[in-house]
Structures are given as C-alpha cells and as structure tokens.
Short mmCIF file of N, CA, C and O in Angstrom, two decimals:
data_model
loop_
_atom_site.label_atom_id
_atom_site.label_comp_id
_atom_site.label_asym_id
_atom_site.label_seq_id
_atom_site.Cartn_x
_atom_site.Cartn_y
_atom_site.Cartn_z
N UNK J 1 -2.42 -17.57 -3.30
CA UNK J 1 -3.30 -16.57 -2.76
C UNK J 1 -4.02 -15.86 -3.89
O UNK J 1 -3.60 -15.05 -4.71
N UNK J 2 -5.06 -16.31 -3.72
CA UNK J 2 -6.40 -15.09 -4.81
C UNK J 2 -7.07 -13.96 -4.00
O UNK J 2 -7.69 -14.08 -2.95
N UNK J 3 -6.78 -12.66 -4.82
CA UNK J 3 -7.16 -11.44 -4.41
C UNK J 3 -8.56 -11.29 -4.95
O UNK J 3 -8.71 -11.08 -6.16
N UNK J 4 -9.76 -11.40 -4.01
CA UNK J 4 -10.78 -11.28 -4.28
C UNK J 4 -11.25 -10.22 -5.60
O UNK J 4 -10.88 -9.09 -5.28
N UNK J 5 -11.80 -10.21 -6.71
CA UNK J 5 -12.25 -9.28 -8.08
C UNK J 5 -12.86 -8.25 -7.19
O UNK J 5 -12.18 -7.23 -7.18
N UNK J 6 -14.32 -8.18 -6.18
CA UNK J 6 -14.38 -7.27 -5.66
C UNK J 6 -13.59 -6.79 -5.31
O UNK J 6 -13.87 -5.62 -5.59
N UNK J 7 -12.25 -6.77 -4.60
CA UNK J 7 -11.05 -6.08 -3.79
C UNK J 7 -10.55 -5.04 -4.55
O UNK J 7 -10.15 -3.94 -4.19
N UNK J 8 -10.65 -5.67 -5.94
CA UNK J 8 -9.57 -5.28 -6.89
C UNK J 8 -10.18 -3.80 -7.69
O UNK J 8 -9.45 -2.93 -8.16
N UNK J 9 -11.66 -3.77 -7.71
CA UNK J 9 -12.38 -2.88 -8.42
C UNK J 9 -13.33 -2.06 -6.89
O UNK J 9 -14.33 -1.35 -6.94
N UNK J 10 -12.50 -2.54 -5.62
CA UNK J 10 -13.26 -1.61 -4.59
C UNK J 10 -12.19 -0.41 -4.93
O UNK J 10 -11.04 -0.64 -5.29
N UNK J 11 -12.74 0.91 -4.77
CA UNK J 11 -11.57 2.37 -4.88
C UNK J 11 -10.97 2.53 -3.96
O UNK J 11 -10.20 3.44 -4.25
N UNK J 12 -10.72 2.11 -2.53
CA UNK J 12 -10.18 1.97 -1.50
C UNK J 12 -9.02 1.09 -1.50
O UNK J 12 -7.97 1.29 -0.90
N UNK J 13 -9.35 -0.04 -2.31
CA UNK J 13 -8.30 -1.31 -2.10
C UNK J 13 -7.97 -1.53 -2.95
O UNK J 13 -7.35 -2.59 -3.04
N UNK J 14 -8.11 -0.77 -4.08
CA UNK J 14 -7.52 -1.06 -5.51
C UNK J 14 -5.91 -0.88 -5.49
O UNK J 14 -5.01 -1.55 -5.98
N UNK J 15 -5.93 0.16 -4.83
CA UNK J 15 -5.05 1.63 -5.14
C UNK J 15 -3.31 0.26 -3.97
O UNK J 15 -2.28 -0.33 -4.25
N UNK J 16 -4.09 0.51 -2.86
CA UNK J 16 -3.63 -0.55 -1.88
C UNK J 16 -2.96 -1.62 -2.92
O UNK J 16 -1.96 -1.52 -3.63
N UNK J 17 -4.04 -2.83 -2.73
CA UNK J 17 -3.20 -3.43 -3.47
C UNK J 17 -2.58 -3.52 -4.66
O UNK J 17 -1.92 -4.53 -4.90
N UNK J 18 -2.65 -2.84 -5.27
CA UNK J 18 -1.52 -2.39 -6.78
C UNK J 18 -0.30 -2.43 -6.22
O UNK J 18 0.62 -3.14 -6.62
N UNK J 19 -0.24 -1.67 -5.28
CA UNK J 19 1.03 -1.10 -4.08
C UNK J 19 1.63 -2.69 -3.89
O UNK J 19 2.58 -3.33 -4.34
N UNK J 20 0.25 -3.00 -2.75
CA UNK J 20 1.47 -4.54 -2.28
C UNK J 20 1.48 -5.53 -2.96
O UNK J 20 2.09 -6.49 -2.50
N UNK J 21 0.84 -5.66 -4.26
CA UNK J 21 1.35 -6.41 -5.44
C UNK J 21 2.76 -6.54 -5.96
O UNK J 21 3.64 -7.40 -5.90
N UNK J 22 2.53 -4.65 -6.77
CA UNK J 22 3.87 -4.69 -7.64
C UNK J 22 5.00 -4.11 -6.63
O UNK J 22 6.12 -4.09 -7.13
N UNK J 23 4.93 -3.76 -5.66
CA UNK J 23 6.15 -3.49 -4.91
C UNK J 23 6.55 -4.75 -4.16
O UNK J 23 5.90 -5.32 -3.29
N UNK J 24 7.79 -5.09 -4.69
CA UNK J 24 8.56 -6.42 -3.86
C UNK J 24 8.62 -6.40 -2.48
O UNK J 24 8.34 -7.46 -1.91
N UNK J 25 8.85 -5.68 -1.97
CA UNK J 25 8.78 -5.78 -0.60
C UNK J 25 7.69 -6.15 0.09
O UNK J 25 7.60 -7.12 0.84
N UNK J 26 6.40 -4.94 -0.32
CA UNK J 26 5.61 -5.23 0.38
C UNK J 26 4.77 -6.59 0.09
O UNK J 26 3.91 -7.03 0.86
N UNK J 27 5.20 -7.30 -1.33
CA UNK J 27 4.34 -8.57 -1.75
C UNK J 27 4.67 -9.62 -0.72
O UNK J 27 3.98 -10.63 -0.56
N UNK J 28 5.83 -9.33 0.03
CA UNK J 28 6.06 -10.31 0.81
C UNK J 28 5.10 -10.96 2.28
O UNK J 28 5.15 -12.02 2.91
N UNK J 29 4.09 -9.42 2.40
CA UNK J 29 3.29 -9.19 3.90
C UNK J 29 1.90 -9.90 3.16
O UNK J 29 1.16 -10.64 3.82
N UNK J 30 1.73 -9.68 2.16
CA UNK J 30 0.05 -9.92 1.80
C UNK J 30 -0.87 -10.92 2.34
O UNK J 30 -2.03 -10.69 2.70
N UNK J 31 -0.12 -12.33 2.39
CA UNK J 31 -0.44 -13.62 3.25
C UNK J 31 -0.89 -12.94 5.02
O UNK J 31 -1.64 -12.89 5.99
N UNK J 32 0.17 -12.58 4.42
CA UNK J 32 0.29 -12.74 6.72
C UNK J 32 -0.28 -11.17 7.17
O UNK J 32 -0.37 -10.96 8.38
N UNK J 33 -0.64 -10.15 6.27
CA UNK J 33 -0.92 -8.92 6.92
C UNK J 33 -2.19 -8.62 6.23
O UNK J 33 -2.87 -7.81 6.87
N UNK J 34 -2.64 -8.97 5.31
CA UNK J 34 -3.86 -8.69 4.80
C UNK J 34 -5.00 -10.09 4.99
O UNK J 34 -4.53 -11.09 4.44
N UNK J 35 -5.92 -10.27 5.43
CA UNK J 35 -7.34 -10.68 5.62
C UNK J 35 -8.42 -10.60 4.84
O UNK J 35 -9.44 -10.01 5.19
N UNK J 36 -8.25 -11.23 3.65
CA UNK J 36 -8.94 -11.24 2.23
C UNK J 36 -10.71 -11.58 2.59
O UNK J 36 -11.65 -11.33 1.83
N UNK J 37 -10.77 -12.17 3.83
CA UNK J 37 -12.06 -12.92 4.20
C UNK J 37 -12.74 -11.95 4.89
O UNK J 37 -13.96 -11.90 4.78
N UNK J 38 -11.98 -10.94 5.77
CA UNK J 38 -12.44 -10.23 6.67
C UNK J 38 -12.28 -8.81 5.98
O UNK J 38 -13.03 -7.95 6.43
N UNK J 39 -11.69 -8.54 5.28
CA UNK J 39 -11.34 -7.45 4.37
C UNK J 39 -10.69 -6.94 5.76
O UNK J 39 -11.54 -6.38 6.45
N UNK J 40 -9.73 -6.97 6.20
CA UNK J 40 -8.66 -6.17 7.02
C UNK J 40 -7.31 -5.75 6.89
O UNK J 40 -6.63 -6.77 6.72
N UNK J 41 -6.66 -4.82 6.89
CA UNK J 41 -4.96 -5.13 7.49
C UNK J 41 -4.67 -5.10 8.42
O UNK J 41 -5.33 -4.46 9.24
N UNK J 42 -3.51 -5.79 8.80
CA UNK J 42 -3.18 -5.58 9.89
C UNK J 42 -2.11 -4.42 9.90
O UNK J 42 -0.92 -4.67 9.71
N UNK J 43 -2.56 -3.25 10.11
CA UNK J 43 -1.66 -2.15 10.39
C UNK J 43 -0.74 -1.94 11.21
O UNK J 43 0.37 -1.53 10.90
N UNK J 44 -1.12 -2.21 12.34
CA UNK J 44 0.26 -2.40 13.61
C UNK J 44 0.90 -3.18 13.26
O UNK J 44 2.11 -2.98 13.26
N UNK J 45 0.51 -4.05 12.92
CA UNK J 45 2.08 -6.02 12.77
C UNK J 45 3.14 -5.11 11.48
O UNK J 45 4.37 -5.11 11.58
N UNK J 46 2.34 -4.31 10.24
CA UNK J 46 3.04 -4.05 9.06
C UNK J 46 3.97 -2.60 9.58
O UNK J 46 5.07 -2.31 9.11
N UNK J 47 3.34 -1.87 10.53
CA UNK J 47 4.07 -0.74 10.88
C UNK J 47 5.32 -1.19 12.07
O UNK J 47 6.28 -0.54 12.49
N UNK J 48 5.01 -2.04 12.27
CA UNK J 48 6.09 -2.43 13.48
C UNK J 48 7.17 -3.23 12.46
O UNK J 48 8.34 -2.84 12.47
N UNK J 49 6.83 -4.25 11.67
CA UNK J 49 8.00 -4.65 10.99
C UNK J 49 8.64 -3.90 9.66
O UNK J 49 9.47 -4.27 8.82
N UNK J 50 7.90 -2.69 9.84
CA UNK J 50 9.06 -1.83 8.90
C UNK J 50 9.75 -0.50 9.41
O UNK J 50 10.01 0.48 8.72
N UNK J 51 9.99 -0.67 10.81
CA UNK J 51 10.73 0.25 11.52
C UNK J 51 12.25 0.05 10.74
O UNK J 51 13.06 0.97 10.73
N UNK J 52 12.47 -1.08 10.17
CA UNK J 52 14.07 -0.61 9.93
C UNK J 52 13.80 -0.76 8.45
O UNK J 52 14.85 -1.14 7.94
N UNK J 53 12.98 -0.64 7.66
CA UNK J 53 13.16 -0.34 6.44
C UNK J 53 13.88 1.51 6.00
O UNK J 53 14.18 2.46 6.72
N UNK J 54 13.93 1.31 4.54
CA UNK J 54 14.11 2.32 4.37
C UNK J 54 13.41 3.56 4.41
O UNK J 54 12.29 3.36 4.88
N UNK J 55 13.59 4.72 4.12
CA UNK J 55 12.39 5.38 4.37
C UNK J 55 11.81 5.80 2.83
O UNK J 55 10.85 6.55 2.99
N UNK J 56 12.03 5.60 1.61
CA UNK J 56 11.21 5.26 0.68
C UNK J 56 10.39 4.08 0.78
O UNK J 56 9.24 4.23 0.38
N UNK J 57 10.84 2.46 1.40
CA UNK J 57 10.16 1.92 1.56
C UNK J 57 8.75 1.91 2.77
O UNK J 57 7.73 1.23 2.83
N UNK J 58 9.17 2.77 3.43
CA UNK J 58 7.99 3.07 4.45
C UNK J 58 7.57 4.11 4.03
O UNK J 58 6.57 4.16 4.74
N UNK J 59 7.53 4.94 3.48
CA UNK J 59 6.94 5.88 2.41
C UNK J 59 5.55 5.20 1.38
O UNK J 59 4.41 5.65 1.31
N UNK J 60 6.17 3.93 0.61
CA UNK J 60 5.34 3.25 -0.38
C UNK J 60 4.37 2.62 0.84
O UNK J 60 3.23 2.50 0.39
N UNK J 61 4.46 2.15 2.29
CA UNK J 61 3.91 1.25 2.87
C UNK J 61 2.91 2.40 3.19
O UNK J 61 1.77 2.46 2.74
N UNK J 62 3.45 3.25 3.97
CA UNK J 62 1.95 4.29 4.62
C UNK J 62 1.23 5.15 3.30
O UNK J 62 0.38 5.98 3.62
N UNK J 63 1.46 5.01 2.18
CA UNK J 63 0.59 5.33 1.07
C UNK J 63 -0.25 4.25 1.00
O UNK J 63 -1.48 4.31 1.07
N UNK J 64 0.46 3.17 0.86
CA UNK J 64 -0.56 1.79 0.54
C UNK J 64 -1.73 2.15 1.87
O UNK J 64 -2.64 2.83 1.39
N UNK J 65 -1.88 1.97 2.95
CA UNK J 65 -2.18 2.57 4.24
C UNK J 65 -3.43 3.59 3.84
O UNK J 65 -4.65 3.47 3.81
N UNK J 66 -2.52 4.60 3.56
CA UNK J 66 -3.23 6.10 3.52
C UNK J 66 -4.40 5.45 2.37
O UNK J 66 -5.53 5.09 2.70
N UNK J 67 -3.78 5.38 0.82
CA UNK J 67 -5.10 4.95 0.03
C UNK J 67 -6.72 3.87 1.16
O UNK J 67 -7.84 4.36 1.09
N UNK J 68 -6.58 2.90 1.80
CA UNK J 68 -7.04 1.74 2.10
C UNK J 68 -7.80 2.95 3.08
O UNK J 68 -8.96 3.24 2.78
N UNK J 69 -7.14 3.70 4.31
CA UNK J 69 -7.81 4.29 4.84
C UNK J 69 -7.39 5.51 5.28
O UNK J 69 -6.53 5.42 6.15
N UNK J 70 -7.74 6.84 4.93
CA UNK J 70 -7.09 8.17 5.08
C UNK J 70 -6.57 8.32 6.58
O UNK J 70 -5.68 9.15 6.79
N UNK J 71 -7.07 7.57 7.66
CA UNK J 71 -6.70 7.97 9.07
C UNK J 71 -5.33 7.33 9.09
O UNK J 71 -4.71 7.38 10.14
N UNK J 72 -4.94 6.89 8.31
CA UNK J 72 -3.38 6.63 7.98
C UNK J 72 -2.34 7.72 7.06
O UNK J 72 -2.20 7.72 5.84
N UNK J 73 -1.74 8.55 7.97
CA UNK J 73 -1.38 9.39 6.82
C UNK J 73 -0.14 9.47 6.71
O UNK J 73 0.72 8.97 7.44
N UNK J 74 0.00 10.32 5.47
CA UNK J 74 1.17 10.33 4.52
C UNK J 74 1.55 11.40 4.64
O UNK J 74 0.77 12.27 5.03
N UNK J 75 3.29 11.79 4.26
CA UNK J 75 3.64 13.01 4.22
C UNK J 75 3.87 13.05 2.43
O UNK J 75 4.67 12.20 2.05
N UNK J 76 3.49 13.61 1.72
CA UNK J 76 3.19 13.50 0.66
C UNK J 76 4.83 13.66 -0.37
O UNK J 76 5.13 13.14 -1.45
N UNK J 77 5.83 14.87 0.77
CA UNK J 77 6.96 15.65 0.25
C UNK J 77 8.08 14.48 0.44
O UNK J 77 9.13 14.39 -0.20
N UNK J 78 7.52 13.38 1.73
CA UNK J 78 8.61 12.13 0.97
C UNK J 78 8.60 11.46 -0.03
O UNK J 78 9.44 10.56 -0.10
N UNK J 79 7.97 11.60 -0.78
CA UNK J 79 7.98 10.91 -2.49
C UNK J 79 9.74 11.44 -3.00
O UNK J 79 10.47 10.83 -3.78
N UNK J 80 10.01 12.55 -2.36
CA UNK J 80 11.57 13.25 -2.82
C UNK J 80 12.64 12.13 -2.90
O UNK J 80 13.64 12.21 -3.60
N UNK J 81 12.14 10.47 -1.64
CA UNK J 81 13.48 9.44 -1.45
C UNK J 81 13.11 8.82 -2.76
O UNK J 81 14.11 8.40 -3.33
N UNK J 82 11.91 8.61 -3.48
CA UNK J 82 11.91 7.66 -4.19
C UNK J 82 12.30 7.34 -5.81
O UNK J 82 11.61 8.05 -6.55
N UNK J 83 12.78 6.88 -6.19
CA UNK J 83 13.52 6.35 -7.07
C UNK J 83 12.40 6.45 -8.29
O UNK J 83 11.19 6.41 -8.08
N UNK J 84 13.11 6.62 -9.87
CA UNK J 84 11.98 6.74 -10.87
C UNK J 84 10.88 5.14 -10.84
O UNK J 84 9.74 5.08 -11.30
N UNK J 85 11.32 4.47 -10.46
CA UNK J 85 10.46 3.40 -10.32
C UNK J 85 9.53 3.01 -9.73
O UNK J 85 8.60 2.29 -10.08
N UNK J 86 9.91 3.74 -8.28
CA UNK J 86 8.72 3.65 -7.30
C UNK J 86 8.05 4.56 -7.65
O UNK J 86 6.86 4.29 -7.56
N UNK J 87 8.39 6.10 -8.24
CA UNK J 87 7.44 6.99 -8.12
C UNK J 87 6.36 6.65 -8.83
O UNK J 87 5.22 6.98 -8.50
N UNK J 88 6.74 5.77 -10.13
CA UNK J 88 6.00 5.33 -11.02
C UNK J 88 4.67 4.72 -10.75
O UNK J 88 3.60 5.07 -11.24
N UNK J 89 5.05 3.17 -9.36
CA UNK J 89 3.75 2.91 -8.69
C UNK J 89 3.21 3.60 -8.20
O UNK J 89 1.98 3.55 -8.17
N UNK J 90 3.98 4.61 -7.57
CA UNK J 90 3.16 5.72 -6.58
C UNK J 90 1.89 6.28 -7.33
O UNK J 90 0.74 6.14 -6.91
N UNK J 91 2.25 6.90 -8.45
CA UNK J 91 1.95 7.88 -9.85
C UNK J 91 0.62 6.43 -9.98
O UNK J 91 -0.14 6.83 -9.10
N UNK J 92 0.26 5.70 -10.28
CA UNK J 92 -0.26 4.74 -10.74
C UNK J 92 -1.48 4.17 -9.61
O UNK J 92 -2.64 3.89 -9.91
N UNK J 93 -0.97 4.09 -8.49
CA UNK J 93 -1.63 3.37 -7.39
C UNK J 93 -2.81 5.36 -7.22
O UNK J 93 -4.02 5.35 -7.46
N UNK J 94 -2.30 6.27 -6.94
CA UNK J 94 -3.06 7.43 -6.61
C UNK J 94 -4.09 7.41 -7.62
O UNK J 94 -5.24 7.47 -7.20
N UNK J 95 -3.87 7.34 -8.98
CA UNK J 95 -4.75 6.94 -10.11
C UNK J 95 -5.51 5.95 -10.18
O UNK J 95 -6.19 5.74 -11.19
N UNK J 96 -5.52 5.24 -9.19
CA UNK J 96 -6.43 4.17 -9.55
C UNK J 96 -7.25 4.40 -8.36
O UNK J 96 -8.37 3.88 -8.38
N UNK J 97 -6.80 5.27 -7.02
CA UNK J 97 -7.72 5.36 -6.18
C UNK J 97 -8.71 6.62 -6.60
O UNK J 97 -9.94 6.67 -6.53
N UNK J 98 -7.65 7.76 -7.12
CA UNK J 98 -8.34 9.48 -6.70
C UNK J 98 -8.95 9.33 -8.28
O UNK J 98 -9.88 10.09 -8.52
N UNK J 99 -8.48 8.36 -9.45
CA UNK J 99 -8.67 8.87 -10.74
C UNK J 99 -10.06 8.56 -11.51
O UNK J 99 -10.25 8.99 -12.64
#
C-alpha cells in the first residue's frame, strides 16, 4: 500500500496518517478503512471495531479522526491514559497538523 505524497503534505491528513502509520494498532485498519482513491475513512466500520479497545487506544483513534476532520471530537484530558510513547505520537501528529 502507497500513501499518496499529496496525502502526506495535505494538513488535514498528514497529522492522521502519522497516527495510523506509527501507531501499531491502528496500521492494521489503513487497507480496509482508509480510501486512498477517494480520499475517505471509513469512520463508522473504525469506531465500531474499537468498542473493545482500550481507552488510550481509542483516544489515539478519535485524534487521528479529530485531526482528518474536527466534527470528530476529542476529549483532549484523555491523553492522562497514555503512556510516554503514545503521548509522544500524539505530541508529533498535533504538530504536523496545528504546527
């Protein structure tokens, strides 16, 4: 799978996919939940199969979300579950959208 160069330098989808790149989990949806041709996600299919994740990991997913499109939102004060590693993408992915 090739992530279109436009995708990568749009400020909307940068931020996004950094997220479902370097986070393992979510690298697993990219095939099957993102639409590289159509520029889409599929938001419902990704929010329905992470009802039993953790809630840092659904934390990193509705940021990925929130960056791509703000009518997806975030509670900002759960960053508190996440681990120095994730915060790190977190810290990184916001910078590449807001920075």
């Amino acid at each position: 799978m090739t992530i279109p160069e436009e995708l990568m330098k749009d400020r909307y989808w940068r931020g996004t996919l950094y997220l479902f790149t370097e986070h393992s989990l979510l690298q697993r949806y990219i095939a099957t939940h993102i639409d590289f041709a159509e520029c889409t996600i599929d938001i419902t299919g990704l929010k329905r199969i992470s009802k039993p994740w953790s809630q840092s990991e659904k934390f990193i997913l509705c940021l990925a979300l929130h960056l791509f499109n703000e009518s997806n939102k975030v509670n900002l004060s759960d960053m508190d579950s996440l681990d120095p590693n994730n915060k790190e993408l977190v810290f990184e992915a916001l910078q590449l959208r807001f920075g």
